[in-house]
Coordinates of N, CA and C in Angstrom, one line a residue:
X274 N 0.8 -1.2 0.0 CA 0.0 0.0 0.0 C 0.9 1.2 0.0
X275 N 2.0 1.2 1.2 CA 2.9 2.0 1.4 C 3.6 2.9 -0.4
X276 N 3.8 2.0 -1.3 CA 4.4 1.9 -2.8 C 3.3 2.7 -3.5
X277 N 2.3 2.0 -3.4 CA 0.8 2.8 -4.2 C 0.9 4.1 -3.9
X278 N 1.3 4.6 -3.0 CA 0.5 6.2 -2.1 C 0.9 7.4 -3.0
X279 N 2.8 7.5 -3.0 CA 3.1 8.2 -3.3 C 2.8 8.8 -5.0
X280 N 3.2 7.6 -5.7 CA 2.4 7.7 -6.8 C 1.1 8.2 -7.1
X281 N -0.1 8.1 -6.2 CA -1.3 8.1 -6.6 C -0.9 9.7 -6.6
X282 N -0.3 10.0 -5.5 CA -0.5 11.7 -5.1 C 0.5 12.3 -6.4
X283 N 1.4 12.0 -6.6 CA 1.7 13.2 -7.9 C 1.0 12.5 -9.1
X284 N -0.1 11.8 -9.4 CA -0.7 11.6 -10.3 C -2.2 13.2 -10.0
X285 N -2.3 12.8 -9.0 CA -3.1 14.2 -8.1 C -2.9 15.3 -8.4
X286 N -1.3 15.3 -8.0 CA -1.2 16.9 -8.6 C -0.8 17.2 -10.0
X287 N -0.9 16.3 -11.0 CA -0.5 16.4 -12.2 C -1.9 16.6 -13.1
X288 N -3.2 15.9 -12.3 CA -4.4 16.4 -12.2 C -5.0 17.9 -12.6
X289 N -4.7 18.0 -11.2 CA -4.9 19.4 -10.5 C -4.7 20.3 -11.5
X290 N -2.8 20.1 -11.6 CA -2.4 21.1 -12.7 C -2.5 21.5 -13.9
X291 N -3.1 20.5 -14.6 CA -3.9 20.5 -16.0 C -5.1 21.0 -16.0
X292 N -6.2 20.8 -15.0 CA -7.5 21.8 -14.7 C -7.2 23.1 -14.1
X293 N -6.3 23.4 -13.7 CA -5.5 24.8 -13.3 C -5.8 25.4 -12.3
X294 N -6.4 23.7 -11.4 CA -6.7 23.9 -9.7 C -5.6 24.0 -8.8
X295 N -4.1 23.8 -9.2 CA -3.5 24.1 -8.3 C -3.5 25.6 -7.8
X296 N -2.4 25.5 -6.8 CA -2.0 26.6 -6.2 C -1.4 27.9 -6.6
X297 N -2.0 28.9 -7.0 CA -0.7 30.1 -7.7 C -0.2 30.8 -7.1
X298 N 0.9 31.7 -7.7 CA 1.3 32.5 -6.5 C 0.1 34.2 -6.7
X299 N 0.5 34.6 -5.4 CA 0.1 36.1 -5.9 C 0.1 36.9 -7.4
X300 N -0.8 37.6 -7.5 CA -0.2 38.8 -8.2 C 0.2 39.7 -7.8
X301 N 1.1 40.6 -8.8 CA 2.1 41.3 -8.3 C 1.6 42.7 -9.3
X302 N 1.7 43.8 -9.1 CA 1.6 45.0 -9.2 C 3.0 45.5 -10.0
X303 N 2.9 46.2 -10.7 CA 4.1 46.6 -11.2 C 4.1 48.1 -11.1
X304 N 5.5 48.9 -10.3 CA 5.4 50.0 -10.2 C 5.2 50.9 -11.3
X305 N 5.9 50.7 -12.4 CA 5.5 51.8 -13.5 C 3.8 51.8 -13.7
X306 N 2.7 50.6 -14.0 CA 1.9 50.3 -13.7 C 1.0 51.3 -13.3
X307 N 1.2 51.1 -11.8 CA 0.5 51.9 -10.3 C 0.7 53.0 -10.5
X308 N 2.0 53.8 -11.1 CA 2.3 55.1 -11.2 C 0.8 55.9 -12.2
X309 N 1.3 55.0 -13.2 CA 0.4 55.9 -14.2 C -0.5 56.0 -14.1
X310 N -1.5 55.0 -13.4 CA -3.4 54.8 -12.7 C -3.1 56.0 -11.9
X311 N -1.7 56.3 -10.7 CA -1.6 57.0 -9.7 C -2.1 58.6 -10.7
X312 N -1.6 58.5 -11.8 CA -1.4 60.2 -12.5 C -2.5 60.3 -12.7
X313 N -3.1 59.3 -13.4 CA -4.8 59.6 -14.1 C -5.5 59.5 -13.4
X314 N -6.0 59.1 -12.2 CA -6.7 58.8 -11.3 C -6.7 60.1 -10.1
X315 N -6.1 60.0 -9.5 CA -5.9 60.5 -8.6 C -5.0 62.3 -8.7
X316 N -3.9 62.4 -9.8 CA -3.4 63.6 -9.9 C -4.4 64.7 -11.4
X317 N -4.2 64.1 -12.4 CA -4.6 64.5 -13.6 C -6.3 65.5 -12.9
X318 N -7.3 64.7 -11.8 CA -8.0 65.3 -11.9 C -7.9 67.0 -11.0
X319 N -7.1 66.8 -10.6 CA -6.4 68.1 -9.9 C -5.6 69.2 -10.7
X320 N -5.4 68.8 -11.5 CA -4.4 69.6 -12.7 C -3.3 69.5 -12.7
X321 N -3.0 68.4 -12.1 CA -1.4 68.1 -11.8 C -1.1 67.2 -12.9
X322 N -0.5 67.4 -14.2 CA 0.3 66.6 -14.8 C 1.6 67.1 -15.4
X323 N 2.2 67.4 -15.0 CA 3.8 67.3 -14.8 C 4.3 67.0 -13.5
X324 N 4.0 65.5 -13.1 CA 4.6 65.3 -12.1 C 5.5 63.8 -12.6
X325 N 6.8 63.6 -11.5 CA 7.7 62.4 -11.5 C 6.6 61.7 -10.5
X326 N 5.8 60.4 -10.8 CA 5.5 59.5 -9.7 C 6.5 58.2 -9.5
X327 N 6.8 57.8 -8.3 CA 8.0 56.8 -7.8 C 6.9 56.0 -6.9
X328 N 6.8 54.5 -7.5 CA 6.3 53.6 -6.7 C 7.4 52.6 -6.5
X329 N 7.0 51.6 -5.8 CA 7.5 50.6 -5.2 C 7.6 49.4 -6.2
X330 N 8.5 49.3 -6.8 CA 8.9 48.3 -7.8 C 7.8 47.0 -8.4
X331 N 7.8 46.4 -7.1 CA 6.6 45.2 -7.2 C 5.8 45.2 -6.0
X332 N 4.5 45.3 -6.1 CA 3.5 45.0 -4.9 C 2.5 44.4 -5.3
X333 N 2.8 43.4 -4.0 CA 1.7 42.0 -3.9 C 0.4 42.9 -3.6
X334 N -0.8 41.8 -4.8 CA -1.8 42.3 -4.8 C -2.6 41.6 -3.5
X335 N -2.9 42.5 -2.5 CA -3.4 42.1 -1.5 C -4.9 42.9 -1.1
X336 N -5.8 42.6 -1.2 CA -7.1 43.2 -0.8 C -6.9 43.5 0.5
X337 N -7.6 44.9 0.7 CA -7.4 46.1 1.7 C -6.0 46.6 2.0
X338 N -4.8 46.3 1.4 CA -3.7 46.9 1.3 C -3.7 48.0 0.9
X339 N -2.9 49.6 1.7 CA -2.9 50.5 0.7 C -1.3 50.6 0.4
X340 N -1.3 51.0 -0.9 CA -0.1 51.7 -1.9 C 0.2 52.7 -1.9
X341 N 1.3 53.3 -1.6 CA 1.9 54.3 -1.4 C 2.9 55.1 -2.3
X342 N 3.1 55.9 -3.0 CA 3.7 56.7 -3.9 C 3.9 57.8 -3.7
X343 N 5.5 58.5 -3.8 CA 5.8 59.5 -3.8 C 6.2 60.1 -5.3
X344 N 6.3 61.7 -4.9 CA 5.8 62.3 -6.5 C 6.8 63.8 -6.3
X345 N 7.2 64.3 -7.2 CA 7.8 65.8 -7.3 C 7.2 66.4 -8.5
X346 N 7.1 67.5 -8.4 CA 6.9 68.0 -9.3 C 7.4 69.5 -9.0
X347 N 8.4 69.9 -10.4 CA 9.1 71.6 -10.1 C 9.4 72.0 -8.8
X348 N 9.8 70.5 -8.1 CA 10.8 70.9 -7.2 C 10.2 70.7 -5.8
X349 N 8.7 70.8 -5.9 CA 8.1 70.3 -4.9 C 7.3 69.0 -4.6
X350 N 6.9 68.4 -3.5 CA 6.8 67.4 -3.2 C 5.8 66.7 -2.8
X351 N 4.9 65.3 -2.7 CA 4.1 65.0 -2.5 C 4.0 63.7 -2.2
X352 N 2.6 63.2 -1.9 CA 2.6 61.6 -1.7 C 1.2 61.5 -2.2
X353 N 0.9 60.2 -2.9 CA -0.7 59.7 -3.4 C -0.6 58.1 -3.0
X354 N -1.8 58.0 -2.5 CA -2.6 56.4 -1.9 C -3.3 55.8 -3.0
X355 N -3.4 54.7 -2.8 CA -4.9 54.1 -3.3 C -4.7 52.7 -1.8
X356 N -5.8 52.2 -2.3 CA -6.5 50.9 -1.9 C -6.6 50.0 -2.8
X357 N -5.7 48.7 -2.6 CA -5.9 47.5 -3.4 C -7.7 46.8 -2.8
X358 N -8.3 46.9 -3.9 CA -9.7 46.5 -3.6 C -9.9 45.3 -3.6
X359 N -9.3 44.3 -4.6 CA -9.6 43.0 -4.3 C -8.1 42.3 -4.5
X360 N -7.7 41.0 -4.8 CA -6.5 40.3 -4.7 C -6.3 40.0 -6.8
X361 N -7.2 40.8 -7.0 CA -6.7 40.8 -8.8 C -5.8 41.9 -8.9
X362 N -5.5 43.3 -7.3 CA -5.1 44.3 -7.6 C -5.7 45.8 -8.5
X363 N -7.0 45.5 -8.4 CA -7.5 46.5 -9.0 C -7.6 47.7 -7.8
X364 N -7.5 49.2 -8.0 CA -7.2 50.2 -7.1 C -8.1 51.0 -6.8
X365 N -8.3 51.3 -5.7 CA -9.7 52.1 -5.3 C -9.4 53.4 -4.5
X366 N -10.0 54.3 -4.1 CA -9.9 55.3 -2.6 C -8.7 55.7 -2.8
X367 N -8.4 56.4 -3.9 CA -7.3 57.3 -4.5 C -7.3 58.8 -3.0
X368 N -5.8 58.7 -2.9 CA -6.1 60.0 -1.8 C -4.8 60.9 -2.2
X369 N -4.8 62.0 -2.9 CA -3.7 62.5 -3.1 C -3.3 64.0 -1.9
X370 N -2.0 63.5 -1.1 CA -1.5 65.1 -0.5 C -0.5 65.7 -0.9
X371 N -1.1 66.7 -1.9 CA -0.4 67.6 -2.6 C -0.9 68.9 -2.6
X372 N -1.1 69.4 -1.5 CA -1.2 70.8 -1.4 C 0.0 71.5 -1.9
X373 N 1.1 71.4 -1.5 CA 2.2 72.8 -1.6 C 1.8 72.8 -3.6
X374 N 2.0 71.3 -4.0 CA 2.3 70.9 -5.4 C 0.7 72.5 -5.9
X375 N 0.1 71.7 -5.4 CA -1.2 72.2 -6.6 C -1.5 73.8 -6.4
X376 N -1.0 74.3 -4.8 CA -0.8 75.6 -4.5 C -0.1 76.4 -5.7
X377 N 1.2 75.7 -5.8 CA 1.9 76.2 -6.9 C 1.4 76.3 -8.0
X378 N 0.4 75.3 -8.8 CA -0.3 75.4 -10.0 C -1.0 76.5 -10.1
X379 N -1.7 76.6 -8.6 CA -2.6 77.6 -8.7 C -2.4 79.2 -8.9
X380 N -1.2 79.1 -8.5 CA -0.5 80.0 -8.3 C 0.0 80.5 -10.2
X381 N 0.6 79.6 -10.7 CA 1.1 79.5 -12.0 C -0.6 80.4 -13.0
X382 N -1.4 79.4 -12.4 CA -2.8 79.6 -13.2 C -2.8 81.0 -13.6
X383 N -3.0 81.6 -12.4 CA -3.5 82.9 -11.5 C -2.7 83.9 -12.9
X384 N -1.1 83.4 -12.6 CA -0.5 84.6 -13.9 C -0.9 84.3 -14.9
X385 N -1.4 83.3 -15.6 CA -1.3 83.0 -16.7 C -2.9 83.8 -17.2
X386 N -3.8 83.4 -16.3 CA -5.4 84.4 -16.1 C -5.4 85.6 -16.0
X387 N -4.7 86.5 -15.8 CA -4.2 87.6 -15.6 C -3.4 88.2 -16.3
X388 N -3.4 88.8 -17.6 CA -2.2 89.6 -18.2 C -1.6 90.6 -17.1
X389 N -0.3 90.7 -17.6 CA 0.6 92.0 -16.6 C 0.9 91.2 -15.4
X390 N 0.3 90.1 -14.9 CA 0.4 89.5 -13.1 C 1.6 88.4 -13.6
X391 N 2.7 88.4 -12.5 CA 3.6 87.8 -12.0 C 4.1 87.5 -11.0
X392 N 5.2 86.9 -10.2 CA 5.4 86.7 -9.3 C 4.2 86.4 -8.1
X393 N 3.3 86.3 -8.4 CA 2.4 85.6 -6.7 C 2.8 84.5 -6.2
X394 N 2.4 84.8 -5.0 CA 2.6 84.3 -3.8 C 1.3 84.1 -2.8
X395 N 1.2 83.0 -2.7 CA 0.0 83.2 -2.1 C 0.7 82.1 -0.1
X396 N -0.1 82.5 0.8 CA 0.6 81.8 2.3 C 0.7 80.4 2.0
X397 N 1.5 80.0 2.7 CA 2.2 78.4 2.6 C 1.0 77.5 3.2
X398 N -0.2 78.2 4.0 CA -0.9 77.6 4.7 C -2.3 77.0 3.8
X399 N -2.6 78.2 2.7 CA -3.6 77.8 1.7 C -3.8 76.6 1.5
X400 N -5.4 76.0 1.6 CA -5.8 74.5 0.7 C -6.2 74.7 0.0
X401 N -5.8 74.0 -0.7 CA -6.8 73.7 -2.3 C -7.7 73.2 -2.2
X402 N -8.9 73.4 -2.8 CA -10.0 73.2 -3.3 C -11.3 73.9 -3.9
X403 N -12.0 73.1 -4.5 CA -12.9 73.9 -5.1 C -13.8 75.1 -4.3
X404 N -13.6 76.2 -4.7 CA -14.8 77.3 -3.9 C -13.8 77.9 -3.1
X405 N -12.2 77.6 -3.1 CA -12.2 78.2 -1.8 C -10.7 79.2 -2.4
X406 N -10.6 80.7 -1.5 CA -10.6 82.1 -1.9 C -9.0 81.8 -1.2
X407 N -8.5 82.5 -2.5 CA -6.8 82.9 -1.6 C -6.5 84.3 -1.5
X408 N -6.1 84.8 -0.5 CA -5.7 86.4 -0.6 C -3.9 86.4 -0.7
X409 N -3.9 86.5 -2.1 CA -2.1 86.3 -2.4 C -1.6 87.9 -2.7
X410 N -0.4 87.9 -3.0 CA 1.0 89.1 -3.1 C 1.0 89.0 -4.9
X411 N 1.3 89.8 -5.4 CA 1.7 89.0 -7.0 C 2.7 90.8 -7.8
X412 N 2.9 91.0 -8.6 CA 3.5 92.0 -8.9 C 2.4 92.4 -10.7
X413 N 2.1 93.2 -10.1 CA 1.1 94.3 -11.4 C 1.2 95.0 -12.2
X414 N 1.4 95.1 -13.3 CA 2.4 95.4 -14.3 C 2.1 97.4 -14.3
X415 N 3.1 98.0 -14.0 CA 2.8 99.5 -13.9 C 2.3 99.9 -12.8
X416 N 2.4 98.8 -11.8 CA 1.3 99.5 -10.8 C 2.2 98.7 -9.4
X417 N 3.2 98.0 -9.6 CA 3.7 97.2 -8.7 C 3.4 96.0 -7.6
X418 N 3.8 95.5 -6.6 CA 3.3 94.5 -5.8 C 1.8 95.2 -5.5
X419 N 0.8 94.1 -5.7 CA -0.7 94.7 -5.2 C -1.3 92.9 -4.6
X420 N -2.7 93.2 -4.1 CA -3.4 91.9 -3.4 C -3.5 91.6 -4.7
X421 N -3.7 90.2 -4.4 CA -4.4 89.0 -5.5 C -5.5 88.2 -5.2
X422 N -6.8 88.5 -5.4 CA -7.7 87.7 -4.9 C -7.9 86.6 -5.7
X423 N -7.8 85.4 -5.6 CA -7.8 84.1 -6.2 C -8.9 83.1 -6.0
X424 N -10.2 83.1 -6.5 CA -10.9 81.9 -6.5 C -10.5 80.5 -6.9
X425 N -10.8 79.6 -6.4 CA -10.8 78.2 -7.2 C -12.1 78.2 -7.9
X426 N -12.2 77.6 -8.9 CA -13.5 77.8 -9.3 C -14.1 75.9 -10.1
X427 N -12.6 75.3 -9.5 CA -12.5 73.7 -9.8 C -11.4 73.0 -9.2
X428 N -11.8 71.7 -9.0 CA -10.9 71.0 -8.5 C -9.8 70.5 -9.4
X429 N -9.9 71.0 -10.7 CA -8.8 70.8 -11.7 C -7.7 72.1 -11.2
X430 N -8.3 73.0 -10.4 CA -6.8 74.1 -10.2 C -7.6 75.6 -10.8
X431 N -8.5 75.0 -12.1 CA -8.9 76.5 -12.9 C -9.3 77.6 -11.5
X432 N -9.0 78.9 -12.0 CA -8.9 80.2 -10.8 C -9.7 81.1 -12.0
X433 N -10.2 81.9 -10.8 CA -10.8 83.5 -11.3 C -9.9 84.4 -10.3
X434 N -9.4 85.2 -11.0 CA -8.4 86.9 -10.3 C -8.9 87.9 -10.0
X435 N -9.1 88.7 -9.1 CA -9.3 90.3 -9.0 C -7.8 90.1 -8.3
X436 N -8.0 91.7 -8.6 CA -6.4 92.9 -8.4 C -6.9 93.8 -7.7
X437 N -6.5 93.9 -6.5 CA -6.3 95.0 -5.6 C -4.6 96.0 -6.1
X438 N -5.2 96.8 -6.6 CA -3.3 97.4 -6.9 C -3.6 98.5 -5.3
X439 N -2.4 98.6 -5.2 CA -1.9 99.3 -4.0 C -2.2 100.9 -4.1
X440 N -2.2 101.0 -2.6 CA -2.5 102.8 -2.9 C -1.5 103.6 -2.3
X441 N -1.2 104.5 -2.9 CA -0.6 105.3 -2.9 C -0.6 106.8 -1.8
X442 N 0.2 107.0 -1.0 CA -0.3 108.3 -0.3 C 0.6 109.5 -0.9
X443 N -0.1 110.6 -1.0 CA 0.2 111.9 -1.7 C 0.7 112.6 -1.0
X444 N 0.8 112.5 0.4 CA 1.3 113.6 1.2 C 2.8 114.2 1.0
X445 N 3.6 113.2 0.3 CA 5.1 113.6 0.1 C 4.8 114.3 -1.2
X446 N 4.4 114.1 -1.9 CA 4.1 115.3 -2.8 C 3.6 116.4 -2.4
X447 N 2.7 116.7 -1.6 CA 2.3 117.9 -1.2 C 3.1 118.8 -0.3
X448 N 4.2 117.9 0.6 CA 5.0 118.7 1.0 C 6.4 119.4 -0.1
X449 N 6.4 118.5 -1.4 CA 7.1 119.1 -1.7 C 6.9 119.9 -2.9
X450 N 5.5 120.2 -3.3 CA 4.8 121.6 -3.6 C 5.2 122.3 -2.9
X451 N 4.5 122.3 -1.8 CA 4.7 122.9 -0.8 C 6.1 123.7 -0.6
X452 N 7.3 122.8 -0.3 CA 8.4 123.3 -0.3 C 8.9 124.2 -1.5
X453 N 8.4 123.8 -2.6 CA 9.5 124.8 -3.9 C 8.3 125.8 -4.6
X454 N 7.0 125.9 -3.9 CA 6.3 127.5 -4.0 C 6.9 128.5 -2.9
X455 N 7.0 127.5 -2.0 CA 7.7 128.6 -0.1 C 9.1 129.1 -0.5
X456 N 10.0 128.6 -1.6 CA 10.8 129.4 -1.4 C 10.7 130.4 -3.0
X457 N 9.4 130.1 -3.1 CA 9.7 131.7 -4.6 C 9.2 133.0 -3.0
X458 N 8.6 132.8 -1.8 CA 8.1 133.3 -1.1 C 6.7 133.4 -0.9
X459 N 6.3 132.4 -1.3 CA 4.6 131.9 -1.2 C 4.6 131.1 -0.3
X460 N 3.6 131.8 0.7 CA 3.2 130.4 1.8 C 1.8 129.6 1.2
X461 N 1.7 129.1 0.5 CA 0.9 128.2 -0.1 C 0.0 127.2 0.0
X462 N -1.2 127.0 0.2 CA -2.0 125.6 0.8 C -1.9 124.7 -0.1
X463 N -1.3 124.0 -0.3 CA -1.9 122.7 -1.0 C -2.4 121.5 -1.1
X464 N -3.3 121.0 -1.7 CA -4.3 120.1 -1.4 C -4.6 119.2 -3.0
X465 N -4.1 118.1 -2.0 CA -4.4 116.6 -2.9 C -5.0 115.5 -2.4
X466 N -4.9 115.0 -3.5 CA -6.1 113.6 -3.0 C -5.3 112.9 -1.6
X467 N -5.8 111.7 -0.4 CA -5.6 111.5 0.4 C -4.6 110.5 -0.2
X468 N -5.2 109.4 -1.0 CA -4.3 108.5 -1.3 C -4.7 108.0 -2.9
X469 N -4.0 107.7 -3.6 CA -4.3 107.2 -5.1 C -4.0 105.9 -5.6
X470 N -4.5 105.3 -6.2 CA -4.2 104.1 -7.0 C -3.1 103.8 -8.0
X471 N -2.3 103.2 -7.6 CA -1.0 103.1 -8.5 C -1.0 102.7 -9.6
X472 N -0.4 102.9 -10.9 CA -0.8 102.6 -12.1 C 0.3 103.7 -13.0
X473 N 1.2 102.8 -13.5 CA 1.8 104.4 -14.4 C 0.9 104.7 -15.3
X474 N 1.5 105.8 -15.3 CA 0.8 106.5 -16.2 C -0.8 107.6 -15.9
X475 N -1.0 106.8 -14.7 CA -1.9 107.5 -14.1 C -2.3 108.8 -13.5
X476 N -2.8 109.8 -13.7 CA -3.3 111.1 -13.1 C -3.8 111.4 -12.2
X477 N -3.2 112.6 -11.2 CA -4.4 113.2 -10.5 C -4.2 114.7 -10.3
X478 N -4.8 115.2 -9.3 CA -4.5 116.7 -9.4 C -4.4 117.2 -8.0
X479 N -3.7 118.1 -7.9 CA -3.5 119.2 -6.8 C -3.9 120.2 -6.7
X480 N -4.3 121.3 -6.2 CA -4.8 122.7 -6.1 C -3.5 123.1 -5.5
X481 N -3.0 124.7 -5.5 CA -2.2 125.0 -5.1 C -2.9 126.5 -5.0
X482 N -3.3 126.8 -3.5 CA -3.6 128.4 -3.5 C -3.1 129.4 -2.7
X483 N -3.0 130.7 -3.2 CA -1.9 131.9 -2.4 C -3.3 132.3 -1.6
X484 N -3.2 132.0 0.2 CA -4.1 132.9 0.6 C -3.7 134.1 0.8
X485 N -2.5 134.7 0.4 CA -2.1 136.5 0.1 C -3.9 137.1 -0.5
X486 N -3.7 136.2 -2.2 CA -4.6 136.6 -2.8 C -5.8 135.9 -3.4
X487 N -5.8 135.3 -2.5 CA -7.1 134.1 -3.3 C -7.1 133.5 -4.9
X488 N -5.0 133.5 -5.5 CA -5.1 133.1 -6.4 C -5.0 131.4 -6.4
X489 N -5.1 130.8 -7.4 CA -5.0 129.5 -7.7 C -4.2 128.7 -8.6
X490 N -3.8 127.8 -8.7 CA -3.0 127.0 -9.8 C -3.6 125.7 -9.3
X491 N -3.3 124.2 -10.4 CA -3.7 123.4 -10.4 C -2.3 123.0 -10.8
X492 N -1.7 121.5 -9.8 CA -0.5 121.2 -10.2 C -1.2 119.4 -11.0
X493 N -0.8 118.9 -12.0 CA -1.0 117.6 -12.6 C -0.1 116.5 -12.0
X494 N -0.4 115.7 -11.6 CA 0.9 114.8 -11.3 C 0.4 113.4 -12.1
X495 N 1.4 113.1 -12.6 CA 1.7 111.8 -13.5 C 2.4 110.8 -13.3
X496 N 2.3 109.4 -13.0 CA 3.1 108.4 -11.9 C 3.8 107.8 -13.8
X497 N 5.2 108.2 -13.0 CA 5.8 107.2 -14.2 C 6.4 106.4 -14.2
X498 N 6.5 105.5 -13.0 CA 6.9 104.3 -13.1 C 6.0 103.7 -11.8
X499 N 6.2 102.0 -11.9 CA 5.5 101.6 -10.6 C 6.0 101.5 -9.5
X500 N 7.2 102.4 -9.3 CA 7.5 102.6 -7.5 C 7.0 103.4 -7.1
X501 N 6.3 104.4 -7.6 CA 5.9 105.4 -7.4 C 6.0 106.7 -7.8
X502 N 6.6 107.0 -8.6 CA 7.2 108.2 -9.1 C 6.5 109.2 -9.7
X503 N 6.6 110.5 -9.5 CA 5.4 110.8 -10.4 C 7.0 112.4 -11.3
X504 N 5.5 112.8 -12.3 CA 6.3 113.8 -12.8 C 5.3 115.2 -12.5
X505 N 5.5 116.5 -12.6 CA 4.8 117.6 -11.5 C 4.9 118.3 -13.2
X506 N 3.7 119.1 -13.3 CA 3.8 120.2 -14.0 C 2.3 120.9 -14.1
X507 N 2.4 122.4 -14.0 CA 1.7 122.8 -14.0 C 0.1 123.2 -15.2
X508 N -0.8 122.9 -14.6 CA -2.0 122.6 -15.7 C -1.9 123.9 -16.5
X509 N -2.5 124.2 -17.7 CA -2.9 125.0 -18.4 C -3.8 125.8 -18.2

């Protein structure tokens, strides 16, 4: 009986293995694979595609396992999940944390939406998401650093802009009216706006009056560049 046994049994598994009831091993995940599901799935719909994704060479496909991938993009850095759903390795519960990453896009958006707008900056602390409002720094063409109001208006990154340009106070100009009427010997009032909106090329006006004689002049000032500068000459 002892002689019979062994035989019967690899007749068994030679069985087996032609109906394709044996035993297999796992499936295995391939990182290039995971990456790319990782881009389309989980980044692409955020507006992130220029990113490097780095997975884990081979992972066993194990139901409720999660997968982990790290990612750069222009220098900044991230991580994206999924969930292996069943043991074929199909991927579910995509979770991407890439704030700084998409902050940056948004940021990119913002100038690109914007003629004249560069450099923004919006706080390190901003989330992304749909609906929700960034108060950023950005530089305004002629008019210099001003606010950036930033909507998200999608979870792909798209933004809507307003421009707050910066204001300007007039008082250093008025003192120095002021100063070069006082020495022709005119003590002189002059009076300008409180504060103005920066913009070269932009106008506003002064009054300049002798209370000697209740005469008047009108001085023009013209900003010609965006640090502030203006140029002074007297109206017609």
């Amino acid at each position: 009986m002892n002689k019979l046994a062994r035989p019967a049994g690899v007749a068994a598994a030679a069985v087996l293995a032609v109906l394709g009831l044996a035993s297999c091993g796992s499936t295995k995940l391939k990182g290039p694979q995971v990456a790319s599901q990782m881009k389309s799935e989980a980044l692409a719909p955020k507006g992130i595609t220029k990113a490097t994704v780095n997975c884990p060479a081979e992972i066993e496909a194990k139901a409720g396992a999660v997968v982990q991938c790290s990612l750069t993009s222009e220098g900044k850095k991230g991580d994206v999940t999924a969930k292996i759903a069943d043991d074929e390795g199909t991927l579910s519960d995509y979770e991407a944390d890439v704030d700084e990453i998409q902050l940056a896009l948004i940021e990119q958006n913002a100038e690109e939406e914007e003629s004249g707008l560069s450099q923004v900056d919006c706080p390190s602390s901003s989330k992304p998401k749909k609906g929700a409002t960034f108060f950023c720094t950005g530089k305004i063409s002629g008019s210099g650093f001003g606010v950036v109001v930033i909507n998200q208006t999608a979870e792909d990154s798209s933004v809507k802009v307003k421009l707050q340009k910066r204001k300007l106070r007039t008082s250093q100009i008025e003192r120095n009216i002021t100063s070069a009427v006082k020495k022709r010997g005119i003590n002189a009032k002059v009076s300008c706006p409180g504060t103005v909106t920066s913009q070269k090329g932009s106008v506003f006006r002064c009054t300049v009056r002798n209370p000697a004689n209740g005469k008047q002049i009108t001085i023009v000032a013209k900003q010609k560049d965006s640090a502030g500068n203006f140029d002074l000459k007297v109206e017609n």
